[in-house]
Phi, psi and omega in degrees: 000142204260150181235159173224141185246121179233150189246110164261202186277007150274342157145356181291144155246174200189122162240145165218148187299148185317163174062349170302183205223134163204159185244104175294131190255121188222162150209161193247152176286139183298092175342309205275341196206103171282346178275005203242120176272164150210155204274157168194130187316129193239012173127184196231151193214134141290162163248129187218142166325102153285138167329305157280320189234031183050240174252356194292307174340293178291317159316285169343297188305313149329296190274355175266004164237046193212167146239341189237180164205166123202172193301161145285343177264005188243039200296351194296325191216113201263124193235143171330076186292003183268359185266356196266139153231031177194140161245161174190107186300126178235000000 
């Protein structure tokens, strides 16, 4: 099973495995008070394997559609995508 190690920028990693699961965290302007955000689950994404580049494909694909994530089976901890500043197919 392909693994991804991500560092984000206080200097922590954290990997995680092909077939996990996360629910991407977004957020949209309030219809009634256009100056006001508010966060929402915006979809679920797998990490599934490329033939060449591992996981990094399906890891991207999160974070260009997320500001926040987490696993699903882990919901206690929600992390930055905007915090990674390094992936590495292990």
């Amino acid at each position: 099973m392909d693994k991804i190690k991500v560092t984000f920028s206080d200097g922590s990693t954290k990997t995680f495995n092909e077939e996990q699961t996360f629910m991407a965290i977004d957020f949209f302007p309030d219809k009634e008070n256009p100056n006001k955000n508010y966060p929402s689950q915006s979809g679920t994404y797998g990490l599934w394997s490329h033939i060449h580049d591992g996981l990094t494909p399906s890891f991207l694909e999160i974070l260009a559609n997320s500001k926040f994530f987490f696993d699903v089976k882990n919901p206690e901890i929600t992390y930055s995508a905007q915090s990674i500043v390094k992936l590495e197919n292990i």
